[in-house]
Structures are given as structure tokens and as C-alpha cells.
Coordinates of C-alpha atoms and ligand atoms in Angstrom, one line a residue:
M1 CA -17.3 -7.9 3.8
R2 CA -14.6 -9.6 5.9
Y3 CA -12.0 -11.9 4.3
K4 CA -12.3 -15.5 5.4
N5 CA -10.4 -18.5 4.2
N6 CA -12.6 -21.6 4.6
Y7 CA -10.0 -23.9 3.0
E8 CA -7.0 -22.7 5.1
Q9 CA -5.9 -26.0 6.6
E10 CA -6.4 -28.1 3.5
L11 CA -4.5 -25.6 1.4
K12 CA -1.7 -25.4 3.9
D13 CA -1.4 -29.2 3.7
I14 CA -1.3 -29.3 -0.1
V15 CA 1.2 -26.3 -0.4
K16 CA 3.5 -27.9 2.2
Q17 CA 3.3 -31.4 0.7
K18 CA 4.1 -30.1 -2.8
N19 CA 6.5 -27.4 -1.5
L20 CA 4.9 -24.8 -3.7
T21 CA 6.3 -21.3 -4.5
Y22 CA 4.7 -18.2 -6.1
H23 CA 5.6 -15.2 -8.1
I24 CA 3.5 -12.1 -8.7
D25 CA 4.0 -10.0 -11.8
T26 CA 2.3 -6.6 -11.3
M27 CA 1.4 -4.2 -14.0
G28 CA 0.1 -0.7 -13.7
C29 CA -0.5 1.7 -10.9
Q30 CA 0.0 1.8 -7.1
L31 CA -3.5 0.6 -6.5
N32 CA -2.6 -2.6 -8.3
E33 CA 0.7 -2.8 -6.3
N34 CA -1.4 -2.5 -3.2
D35 CA -3.7 -5.4 -4.4
T36 CA -0.5 -7.4 -5.1
L37 CA 0.6 -7.0 -1.4
K38 CA -2.8 -8.6 -0.5
Y39 CA -2.4 -11.4 -3.0
K40 CA 1.0 -12.0 -1.5
G41 CA -0.5 -12.0 2.0
I42 CA -3.2 -14.5 1.0
L43 CA -0.7 -16.9 -0.7
E44 CA 1.9 -16.6 2.2
S45 CA -0.9 -17.2 4.8
I46 CA -1.3 -20.7 3.3
G47 CA 2.4 -21.4 3.1
F48 CA 3.5 -20.4 -0.4
K49 CA 7.0 -19.0 -0.5
E50 CA 8.1 -16.2 -2.9
E51 CA 10.3 -17.2 -5.9
S52 CA 11.5 -15.8 -9.2
M53 CA 9.1 -15.9 -12.2
E54 CA 11.4 -18.5 -13.7
N55 CA 11.3 -21.0 -10.8
A56 CA 7.9 -20.3 -9.2
N57 CA 5.1 -22.9 -9.3
L58 CA 2.3 -20.4 -9.3
V59 CA 2.6 -17.3 -11.4
L60 CA 0.0 -14.7 -10.7
F61 CA -0.4 -11.8 -13.2
N62 CA -2.0 -8.7 -11.7
T63 CA -3.0 -6.9 -14.8
C64 CA -3.6 -3.4 -16.0
C65 CA -5.6 -2.1 -19.0
I66 CA -5.1 1.7 -18.7
R67 CA -3.2 1.8 -22.0
E68 CA -2.9 -0.7 -24.8
N69 CA 0.8 -1.5 -24.2
A70 CA -0.1 -2.8 -20.7
E71 CA -2.3 -5.4 -22.4
N72 CA 0.3 -6.4 -25.0
T73 CA 2.8 -7.0 -22.2
L74 CA 0.6 -9.6 -20.6
F75 CA 0.0 -11.6 -23.8
G76 CA 3.8 -11.6 -24.4
R77 CA 4.5 -12.9 -20.9
L78 CA 1.7 -15.5 -21.0
G79 CA 3.0 -16.9 -24.2
A80 CA 6.4 -17.4 -22.6
L81 CA 4.9 -19.4 -19.8
K82 CA 3.3 -22.0 -22.0
K83 CA 6.7 -23.7 -22.4
K84 CA 7.2 -23.7 -18.7
K85 CA 4.0 -25.7 -18.2
K86 CA 5.4 -28.4 -20.4
T87 CA 8.9 -28.6 -18.8
M88 CA 8.2 -28.1 -15.1
K89 CA 5.9 -30.0 -12.7
N90 CA 3.1 -28.3 -10.7
V91 CA 2.9 -25.0 -12.7
Y92 CA -0.1 -22.9 -12.2
I93 CA -1.1 -19.7 -14.0
V94 CA -3.4 -17.1 -12.5
V95 CA -4.5 -13.9 -14.2
V96 CA -6.4 -11.3 -12.2
G97 CA -7.0 -7.5 -12.2
C98 CA -8.3 -4.7 -14.4
M99 CA -7.6 -6.3 -17.8
T100 CA -9.5 -9.5 -17.0
Q101 CA -12.4 -7.4 -15.6
Q102 CA -13.2 -6.8 -19.3
K103 CA -15.5 -9.5 -20.6
H104 CA -14.1 -9.6 -24.1
I105 CA -10.6 -10.1 -22.7
L106 CA -11.7 -12.9 -20.5
E107 CA -13.3 -14.6 -23.5
K108 CA -10.2 -14.1 -25.6
M109 CA -8.0 -15.6 -22.8
K110 CA -10.2 -18.7 -22.4
K111 CA -9.8 -19.3 -26.2
S112 CA -6.3 -18.3 -26.8
Y113 CA -4.6 -19.1 -23.5
P114 CA -6.5 -22.2 -22.3
Y115 CA -3.5 -23.3 -20.2
T116 CA -4.4 -20.5 -17.8
D117 CA -5.8 -22.0 -14.6
I118 CA -7.6 -19.2 -12.8
I119 CA -8.9 -16.0 -14.3
F120 CA -11.0 -13.3 -12.6
G121 CA -11.2 -9.5 -12.5
T122 CA -11.1 -6.9 -9.7
F123 CA -14.0 -8.0 -7.6
S124 CA -13.1 -11.6 -6.7
M125 CA -10.0 -11.4 -4.5
F126 CA -11.9 -13.0 -1.6
S127 CA -12.6 -16.1 -3.6
L128 CA -8.9 -16.9 -4.4
P129 CA -8.6 -19.6 -1.6
E130 CA -11.7 -21.4 -3.0
K131 CA -10.4 -21.3 -6.5
L132 CA -6.9 -22.5 -5.4
Y133 CA -8.5 -25.3 -3.5
N134 CA -10.4 -26.4 -6.6
L135 CA -7.3 -26.2 -8.6
L136 CA -4.7 -27.8 -6.3
K137 CA -7.0 -30.4 -4.8
N138 CA -9.4 -31.3 -7.7
N139 CA -7.4 -30.0 -10.7
K140 CA -10.3 -27.7 -11.6
K141 CA -9.9 -24.4 -13.5
S142 CA -11.9 -21.3 -12.6
Y143 CA -12.8 -18.6 -15.0
E144 CA -15.1 -16.1 -13.3
Y145 CA -16.7 -12.8 -14.5
V146 CA -18.4 -10.7 -11.9
E147 CA -19.9 -7.6 -13.5
D148 CA -20.0 -5.2 -10.6
S149 CA -19.8 -5.1 -6.9
M150 CA -20.1 -2.5 -4.1
D151 CA -18.3 -4.8 -1.6
I152 CA -15.3 -3.6 0.3
L153 CA -13.1 -6.5 1.4
E154 CA -11.6 -6.0 4.9
D155 CA -9.1 -8.0 7.0
V156 CA -7.2 -9.4 4.0
P157 CA -3.7 -10.5 5.1
I158 CA -1.2 -8.1 3.6
K159 CA 2.5 -8.5 3.1
F160 CA 4.4 -5.2 2.9
D161 CA 7.8 -5.4 1.1
D162 CA 9.0 -2.2 2.8
K163 CA 9.6 -1.8 6.5
Y164 CA 9.0 1.9 6.9
K165 CA 6.6 2.9 4.2
A166 CA 3.2 1.4 3.6
S167 CA 0.2 2.1 1.3
V168 CA -3.4 2.0 2.6
S169 CA -6.4 2.1 0.3
I170 CA -9.1 4.4 1.5
I171 CA -11.6 4.5 -1.4
Y172 CA -12.2 2.1 -4.3
G173 CA -13.7 2.8 -7.7
C174 CA -14.3 5.9 -9.6
N175 CA -17.4 7.9 -10.6
N176 CA -15.8 10.4 -12.8
F177 CA -15.8 8.8 -16.2
C178 CA -13.1 11.0 -17.8
T179 CA -13.8 10.2 -21.4
Y180 CA -10.4 8.6 -22.2
C181 CA -10.3 6.4 -19.1
I182 CA -11.3 2.7 -18.7
V183 CA -10.9 2.7 -14.9
P184 CA -14.6 3.4 -14.0
Y185 CA -15.6 0.4 -16.2
V186 CA -13.2 -2.1 -14.4
R187 CA -13.1 -0.8 -10.9
G188 CA -16.7 0.0 -10.3
R189 CA -18.3 2.9 -8.4
E190 CA -16.8 4.8 -5.6
R191 CA -17.0 3.2 -2.2
S192 CA -15.2 4.5 0.8
R193 CA -13.7 2.3 3.6
E194 CA -15.0 2.9 7.1
P195 CA -12.8 5.5 8.9
E196 CA -12.3 3.0 11.8
D197 CA -11.0 0.3 9.5
I198 CA -8.5 2.7 7.9
L199 CA -7.4 4.3 11.2
N200 CA -7.0 0.8 12.8
D201 CA -4.8 -0.3 9.9
I202 CA -2.7 2.8 10.2
K203 CA -2.4 2.5 14.0
K204 CA -1.2 -1.1 13.6
L205 CA 1.3 -0.1 11.0
A206 CA 2.6 2.7 13.3
Q207 CA 3.0 0.1 16.1
N208 CA 5.0 -2.0 13.8
G209 CA 7.5 0.8 13.1
Y210 CA 6.0 2.2 9.9
K211 CA 6.7 6.0 9.5
E212 CA 5.2 6.9 6.1
I213 CA 1.7 6.2 4.9
M214 CA 0.5 6.5 1.3
L215 CA -3.3 6.8 1.1
L216 CA -4.6 5.4 -2.1
G217 CA -7.7 5.8 -4.2
Q218 CA -8.7 6.6 -7.8
N219 CA -10.0 9.8 -6.4
V220 CA -9.0 10.3 -2.8
N221 CA -10.7 13.6 -2.3
S222 CA -14.2 12.1 -2.9
Y223 CA -13.5 10.0 0.2
G224 CA -16.7 9.9 2.3
N225 CA -19.1 11.3 -0.3
D226 CA -20.9 7.9 -0.3
F227 CA -21.4 7.7 3.5
K228 CA -25.2 7.9 4.1
D229 CA -25.1 7.6 7.9
K230 CA -22.5 10.3 8.7
K231 CA -20.5 13.2 7.5
Y232 CA -16.9 12.2 7.4
T233 CA -14.7 13.8 4.8
F234 CA -11.2 13.4 3.4
A235 CA -10.1 16.5 5.4
M236 CA -11.4 14.8 8.6
L237 CA -9.6 11.6 7.8
L238 CA -6.3 13.5 7.2
E239 CA -6.7 15.2 10.6
D240 CA -7.4 11.9 12.4
I241 CA -4.3 10.2 10.8
E242 CA -2.2 13.2 11.8
K243 CA -3.0 12.3 15.5
I244 CA -1.5 8.8 15.2
D245 CA 1.8 8.6 17.1
G246 CA 4.6 7.2 15.1
I247 CA 3.4 8.1 11.6
E248 CA 5.6 11.0 10.5
I249 CA 4.8 11.4 6.8
I250 CA 1.4 11.2 5.1
R251 CA 1.1 11.1 1.3
F252 CA -1.9 10.5 -0.9
I253 CA -2.7 9.8 -4.6
S254 CA -4.6 10.7 -6.6
P255 CA -6.7 13.7 -5.8
H256 CA -8.9 15.1 -8.6
P257 CA -8.4 18.9 -9.1
K258 CA -12.1 19.5 -9.3
D259 CA -12.7 18.0 -5.9
F260 CA -9.7 19.6 -4.1
K261 CA -11.7 21.7 -1.6
D262 CA -10.6 24.5 0.8
D263 CA -11.0 22.3 3.9
V264 CA -8.3 19.9 2.6
I265 CA -6.0 22.8 1.7
K266 CA -6.4 24.2 5.2
V267 CA -5.6 20.9 6.8
I268 CA -2.5 20.6 4.6
G269 CA -1.4 24.1 5.5
K270 CA -1.3 23.4 9.2
S271 CA -0.2 19.8 9.1
K272 CA 3.2 18.7 10.3
K273 CA 3.0 15.4 8.6
I274 CA 1.3 15.7 5.2
A275 CA 4.1 15.6 2.6
R276 CA 4.9 18.8 0.8
Q277 CA 4.4 17.1 -2.5
I278 CA 0.9 17.1 -4.1
H279 CA 0.1 15.0 -7.1
L280 CA -2.4 17.0 -9.3
P281 CA -3.3 15.3 -12.5
L282 CA -3.5 18.0 -15.1
Q283 CA -4.1 15.7 -18.2
S284 CA -4.4 18.8 -20.5
G285 CA -3.9 22.6 -20.1
N286 CA -6.6 23.5 -22.7
D287 CA -10.2 24.2 -21.8
N288 CA -11.7 22.7 -24.9
V289 CA -9.7 19.5 -24.5
L290 CA -10.4 19.4 -20.7
S291 CA -14.1 19.7 -21.5
K292 CA -13.9 16.9 -24.1
M293 CA -12.1 14.9 -21.4
N294 CA -15.0 15.6 -19.0
R295 CA -12.5 16.8 -16.4
K296 CA -14.8 19.6 -15.0
Y297 CA -12.1 22.2 -14.4
T298 CA -10.4 24.8 -16.6
K299 CA -6.8 25.9 -17.1
K300 CA -7.6 28.9 -14.8
D301 CA -9.2 26.7 -12.1
F302 CA -6.1 24.5 -12.1
L303 CA -3.6 27.4 -11.8
E304 CA -5.7 28.9 -9.1
L305 CA -5.7 25.6 -7.2
V306 CA -1.9 25.5 -7.5
D307 CA -1.7 29.1 -6.1
K308 CA -3.9 28.3 -3.2
L309 CA -1.8 25.3 -2.3
K310 CA 1.4 27.4 -2.6
N311 CA -0.2 30.0 -0.4
A312 CA -0.8 27.3 2.2
D313 CA 2.9 26.3 2.1
S314 CA 5.3 27.7 -0.4
S315 CA 7.6 24.6 -0.1
I316 CA 4.9 22.4 -1.7
S317 CA 6.2 20.7 -4.9
F318 CA 3.8 19.4 -7.6
S319 CA 3.7 16.3 -9.7
T320 CA 1.2 15.5 -12.4
D321 CA -0.1 13.2 -15.2
I322 CA -0.4 14.5 -18.7
I323 CA -1.9 12.9 -21.8
V324 CA -0.7 14.2 -25.2
G325 CA -2.6 13.6 -28.4
F326 CA -6.1 13.3 -27.0
P327 CA -8.4 12.8 -30.1
G328 CA -8.4 16.0 -32.1
E329 CA -5.9 17.9 -29.9
T330 CA -4.6 20.8 -32.0
E331 CA -1.1 22.3 -31.9
E332 CA -2.6 25.4 -30.3
E333 CA -4.4 23.3 -27.7
F334 CA -1.2 21.4 -26.9
L335 CA 0.6 24.7 -26.4
D336 CA -1.8 25.4 -23.5
T337 CA -0.5 22.3 -21.8
L338 CA 3.1 23.4 -22.2
D339 CA 2.1 26.8 -20.8
V340 CA 0.7 25.3 -17.6
V341 CA 3.8 23.1 -17.3
E342 CA 6.0 26.2 -17.7
K343 CA 4.0 28.1 -15.1
V344 CA 3.7 25.3 -12.4
K345 CA 7.2 23.8 -13.1
F346 CA 6.1 20.3 -11.8
D347 CA 8.9 18.3 -10.2
Q348 CA 7.6 15.1 -11.7
I349 CA 5.5 14.5 -14.8
Y350 CA 4.1 11.2 -15.8
M351 CA 3.5 11.7 -19.5
F352 CA 1.4 9.4 -21.7
I353 CA 0.5 9.3 -25.4
Y354 CA -3.3 8.9 -25.6
S355 CA -4.2 5.3 -26.0
K356 CA -7.7 4.4 -27.4
R357 CA -9.7 2.3 -24.9
N358 CA -12.7 0.5 -26.4
G359 CA -15.9 1.2 -24.5
T360 CA -14.9 4.7 -23.4
V361 CA -16.5 7.9 -24.9
A362 CA -13.2 9.2 -26.4
A363 CA -12.8 6.0 -28.4
T364 CA -15.7 7.2 -30.5
M365 CA -14.2 10.7 -31.1
E366 CA -12.5 11.5 -34.4
D367 CA -8.8 11.4 -34.1
K368 CA -6.9 13.2 -36.8
V369 CA -3.6 13.6 -34.9
S370 CA -1.0 11.3 -36.4
Y371 CA 1.0 9.0 -34.1
E372 CA 4.3 10.8 -35.2
E373 CA 2.8 14.1 -34.1
K374 CA 1.9 12.6 -30.7
V375 CA 5.4 11.3 -30.3
E376 CA 6.8 14.7 -31.2
R377 CA 4.5 16.5 -28.7
L378 CA 5.6 14.0 -26.0
E379 CA 9.3 14.8 -26.9
R380 CA 8.7 18.6 -26.6
L381 CA 7.0 18.2 -23.2
K382 CA 9.9 16.1 -22.0
N383 CA 12.4 18.6 -23.2
L384 CA 10.6 21.5 -21.5
Y385 CA 10.4 19.5 -18.3
E386 CA 14.1 18.4 -18.3
G387 CA 15.0 22.0 -19.2
Y388 CA 13.7 23.6 -16.0
L389 CA 14.1 20.7 -13.6
P390 CA 17.8 21.6 -12.7
E391 CA 16.6 25.1 -11.7
N392 CA 13.9 23.6 -9.4
N393 CA 16.6 21.4 -7.8
K394 CA 19.1 24.3 -7.5
N395 CA 16.5 26.2 -5.5
M396 CA 16.8 23.4 -2.9
I397 CA 20.6 23.8 -2.4
G398 CA 21.6 25.2 0.9
K399 CA 18.2 24.4 2.5
I400 CA 17.6 21.8 5.2
Y401 CA 15.0 19.1 4.6
K402 CA 13.6 16.2 6.7
V403 CA 14.5 13.0 5.0
L404 CA 13.2 9.5 5.8
V405 CA 16.4 7.3 5.4
E406 CA 15.4 4.4 3.2
G407 CA 18.7 2.4 2.9
K408 CA 22.0 2.0 1.2
S409 CA 22.5 3.6 -2.2
K410 CA 22.5 1.0 -5.0
N411 CA 25.7 2.3 -6.5
N412 CA 27.9 3.1 -3.5
D413 CA 28.1 1.2 -0.2
N414 CA 29.1 4.3 1.8
L415 CA 26.1 6.3 0.7
Y416 CA 22.5 6.2 1.9
T417 CA 19.4 7.4 0.2
G418 CA 16.1 8.8 1.3
R419 CA 13.4 11.2 0.1
T420 CA 12.4 14.7 1.2
S421 CA 8.9 15.6 2.0
Q422 CA 8.8 16.8 -1.7
N423 CA 9.6 13.3 -2.8
K424 CA 13.0 14.2 -4.0
V425 CA 15.7 11.5 -3.8
V426 CA 18.7 12.6 -1.6
V427 CA 22.0 10.7 -1.4
F428 CA 24.3 11.3 1.6
E429 CA 26.9 9.7 3.9
G430 CA 25.1 7.8 6.6
A431 CA 25.1 4.7 8.7
E432 CA 23.0 1.6 9.0
D433 CA 21.3 2.6 12.3
M434 CA 19.8 5.6 10.5
V435 CA 17.7 3.5 8.2
G436 CA 14.0 4.0 9.0
K437 CA 14.7 7.3 10.8
I438 CA 14.0 10.9 9.8
K439 CA 17.2 13.0 9.5
N440 CA 17.7 16.6 8.8
I441 CA 19.7 16.9 5.6
K442 CA 21.2 20.0 4.0
I443 CA 21.2 19.8 0.2
T444 CA 24.7 20.4 -1.3
S445 CA 24.3 19.7 -5.0
E446 CA 21.8 18.7 -7.7
H447 CA 22.1 15.9 -10.3
L448 CA 18.8 16.1 -12.3
W449 CA 17.3 12.8 -10.9
Y450 CA 18.7 13.1 -7.4
L451 CA 20.2 15.6 -4.9
K452 CA 23.3 15.2 -2.8
G453 CA 23.3 16.3 0.8
E454 CA 24.8 16.1 4.3
I455 CA 23.4 15.3 7.6
V456 CA 23.2 18.4 9.9
Ligands
5AD501 N1 -4.4 7.0 -22.7 C1 -3.3 7.5 -22.1 N2 -3.2 7.8 -20.8 C2 -4.2 7.5 -20.0 N3 -4.4 7.6 -18.7 C3 -5.6 7.2 -18.3 N4 -6.2 6.7 -19.4 C4 -5.4 6.9 -20.5 C5 -5.5 6.7 -21.9 N5 -6.6 6.1 -22.4 C6 -3.4 8.3 -17.8 C7 -4.0 9.5 -17.1 C8 -4.1 9.0 -15.7 C9 -3.0 8.1 -15.5 C10 -3.1 7.1 -14.4 O1 -3.0 7.4 -16.8 O2 -3.0 10.5 -17.2 O3 -4.0 10.1 -14.8
SF4_502 FE1 -9.8 7.6 -14.7 FE2 -10.6 10.1 -14.4 FE3 -11.4 8.2 -12.7 FE4 -8.8 9.1 -12.7 S1 -10.6 10.3 -12.2 S2 -9.5 6.9 -12.6 S3 -8.5 9.5 -14.9 S4 -11.9 8.3 -14.8

């Protein structure tokens, strides 16, 4: 499905006449952030200018429902906007995304937040212009619930905030139904974008000076599994992106450990561009918990996968997601998670306390672990991680890394920052003309959350 705005001229006229501005508040993951860039693209294509939340006419909330606190955040912020509607002219509130893809939330919002003007979920981006037209021209609200869709929306205008790094979605939806996770219920089934659409997007980005590409999907390594007319896999996509001149760094999130096949490992091993950082969501290190989570791999499988990747290139660094306090997780089972962390020594860990999501299978499991216990486990995981991290960083001292120079350091005007292929932040003395270029930098010292280095 190709994006088309049938109301473009009328909307441009209204936006110009009322001098309208917008602000987008994004919650959640990088897939939501990527959607936000498209919402920005759509709004700017009809003349909206970006503004702060305080001053903007149209505030769009792109919501997340992965954990309960994401939902509470939205209700808090919506409440605060009610006042703004009374004190400022031409204020419009739009709520979209994963949270409003749940029917009961949509119903709750209609009742409790009737001053919201447009609400829809994850499948209606293409109809934003029509809904805006109804709102701005005819003062008509739209609340829409689309249960499911296999459509892929192409040609959406997109506004990147960054000049050298861009994200590109390659596959939407998820078929895995991990028992704790709400995503498959709000993002639909897996559907892969056509290779030509992806490659054309990336070629255009390269022509516009972009150096680093982040490929996005709930499960990137099932890319292509749904193609009926051809065999085209994630490994083949990576190889084709490698050939695009100008692109120097390729990253991807998130692969599923169960689908990380040897062909991809081989491509990574010989690639000059694929980042030496792999995000491998562990979730738990215990076989019983992994099975209850429906993850379809064991502790041993996971550790073997890490070894295989290390054999492909020993400089690969790992990041992960871990959930503590899954329903019924025992102390012993939790120790298995710590054991994997100890063995792999992930450079980055996104750690979460299990949050019950209604509608998922895990929500029906008995949960005897107290909240205090869960917090305490999270604390122990954090301590373990912060304990070994300096050692990981120290191993980098004296070595030379390619770094994409991102800009001036926030705290010191003479210093510049960038990231190594391993996604480690490096601070160094540089110059403005280096921004957006790849430099060789020798690491000189470590400071837990960043490294210092010098250009060689
Ligand atoms: N509770 C806590 N964390 C969750 N995640 C997904 N669902 C839940 C949940 N119900 C975490 C997983 C996933 C990451 C994006 O969010 O670790 O990898
Ligand atoms: Fe959720 Fe599992 Fe799908 Fe990831 S793979 S989005 S954790 S169901």
C-alpha cells in the first residue's frame, strides 16, 4: 500500500492560515521512534512546524503498552493537557500507537478523556490526513479501531532528526507470542517489506550523506519468511545492503536467538560494515523459565550462539534484554540468569521487572514472587553488571577503533563524541569538519559509561 494524501492542498491552506505547530511525545521502543519520524514527515509535508509540548497546537502521543508504567505515563500527560485546551486556541490532541491498539484502552479514553480529538492504533497511519481534515475543517473527532491488518505502508514522508544515522524498518509485526509480551496483539503478524523498497530507501539515504543504518523489526531474523513468491532471507538482505556505497555501518535490532541462523553469522563474520555489537535478548537464563516464556531456546543454546558469534569475530560485543520476576521465577532460576550474564559479560543490559499484561498467557500464571523480591533481583543484576563493566572497557584501552563522529560533547565544547562499532561512546579532541566522518581513535581511558580516546 502506497501512502497518498488526498487532502494535501486543503490541509496546507488550513495549517498556513492558522499557523499551526505540532509536538510529538514518543514512548517506547525504536520502532515507535521510527513511526514518529513518519508522523513528523506527514505533519511537516502539510506545513506544520515543530514546537515544544507547551506551545504546540497539535500534540500527538505515540504510545507504548509493553509495561504498565508506559500506560500510566500517558494518562498523566493527557490529564495535564486538559487545561491547555481551555487556555489556548486551536489545541488538538492525537493519541496513536500500541496502547490505543487495545480496544479496552480506546473505550476508556473515549469515556475518560473525551477532549482527545483523534485516536487510533498501529494500523491507521495512512489515514491521518483524512482525520486531520475532518478535525481542522469540520471540527469532527475520529476514534478508530482497526482490529488487524497485513498492509505495509510505503512512501510515507519521513523526517530524520539525525544527519548521519537513520533507522529503516524491514519487517513489521511478530509471530512469536512470548507469553509475557503484548506486542503480537498490537502489532499484528509478521510482514516483510519488499527488498527493493528497503534497498531503495537505503540508497537514497546514502546519497543524502547517511553513514549508519539501523534495521528495525520485532524479529529481524525472520525477515523474508513470509515471502511466497521468492526466497530472500535476512542474510541476503544484509549482503545487498553491504554493497551500497556510502553506508559504512549497519546495525539491526532485534534478532531472536532462536532464529539466529548460521548464514547470518557467516555474513556478519566477513562483513566490513555490520557493527560489532549484537543485541541478543536473553530474557532469562533458566530453561524452565525460558520454556514458560515460550522462547524456544535453552541456556545452552544461547551460550552456544554467543560462542559462534565470537568465533566469527572476537571483537563482537553483546547487549541484551532481561526480565526479572517472571511469574513463579524462583531464586535458583534467577541465579541461572546471573550465571549467563557473568559468562557473556554483556556490554549493555536493558533490565525490566516483569509487568503483567492483560490478554497475554503469562497474565494467567500464578505469581508468588513479591514485588520487593523482584526489585531486589533487579538490584543484584545491576550490581553484577556494573561490577564487571569497567573490566570490559579496560580491555579496549590501547586498541584502535573506527568511530563515527556524531558531534560536540554536551559537557565540553572542545570535545567531540562518537560511537565505536561496539556501540561504546568515545569522547575525544576533534574539530567540526570531522562530524559525520569515520575516524580511527585509540582508546586511552575508561569511565564506566564512556571511553576517552585520541585520533590516530
Ligand atoms: N514485562 C517486562 N518486560 C517486558 N518486555 C516485554 N514484555 C514485558 C513485560 N510484560 C521486555 C522484553 C523485551 C523488551 C523490549 O521489553 O525484555 O525484549
Ligand atoms: Fe514480544 Fe517475543 Fe515478539 Fe519480542 S519476539 S516482540 S518479546 S513476542
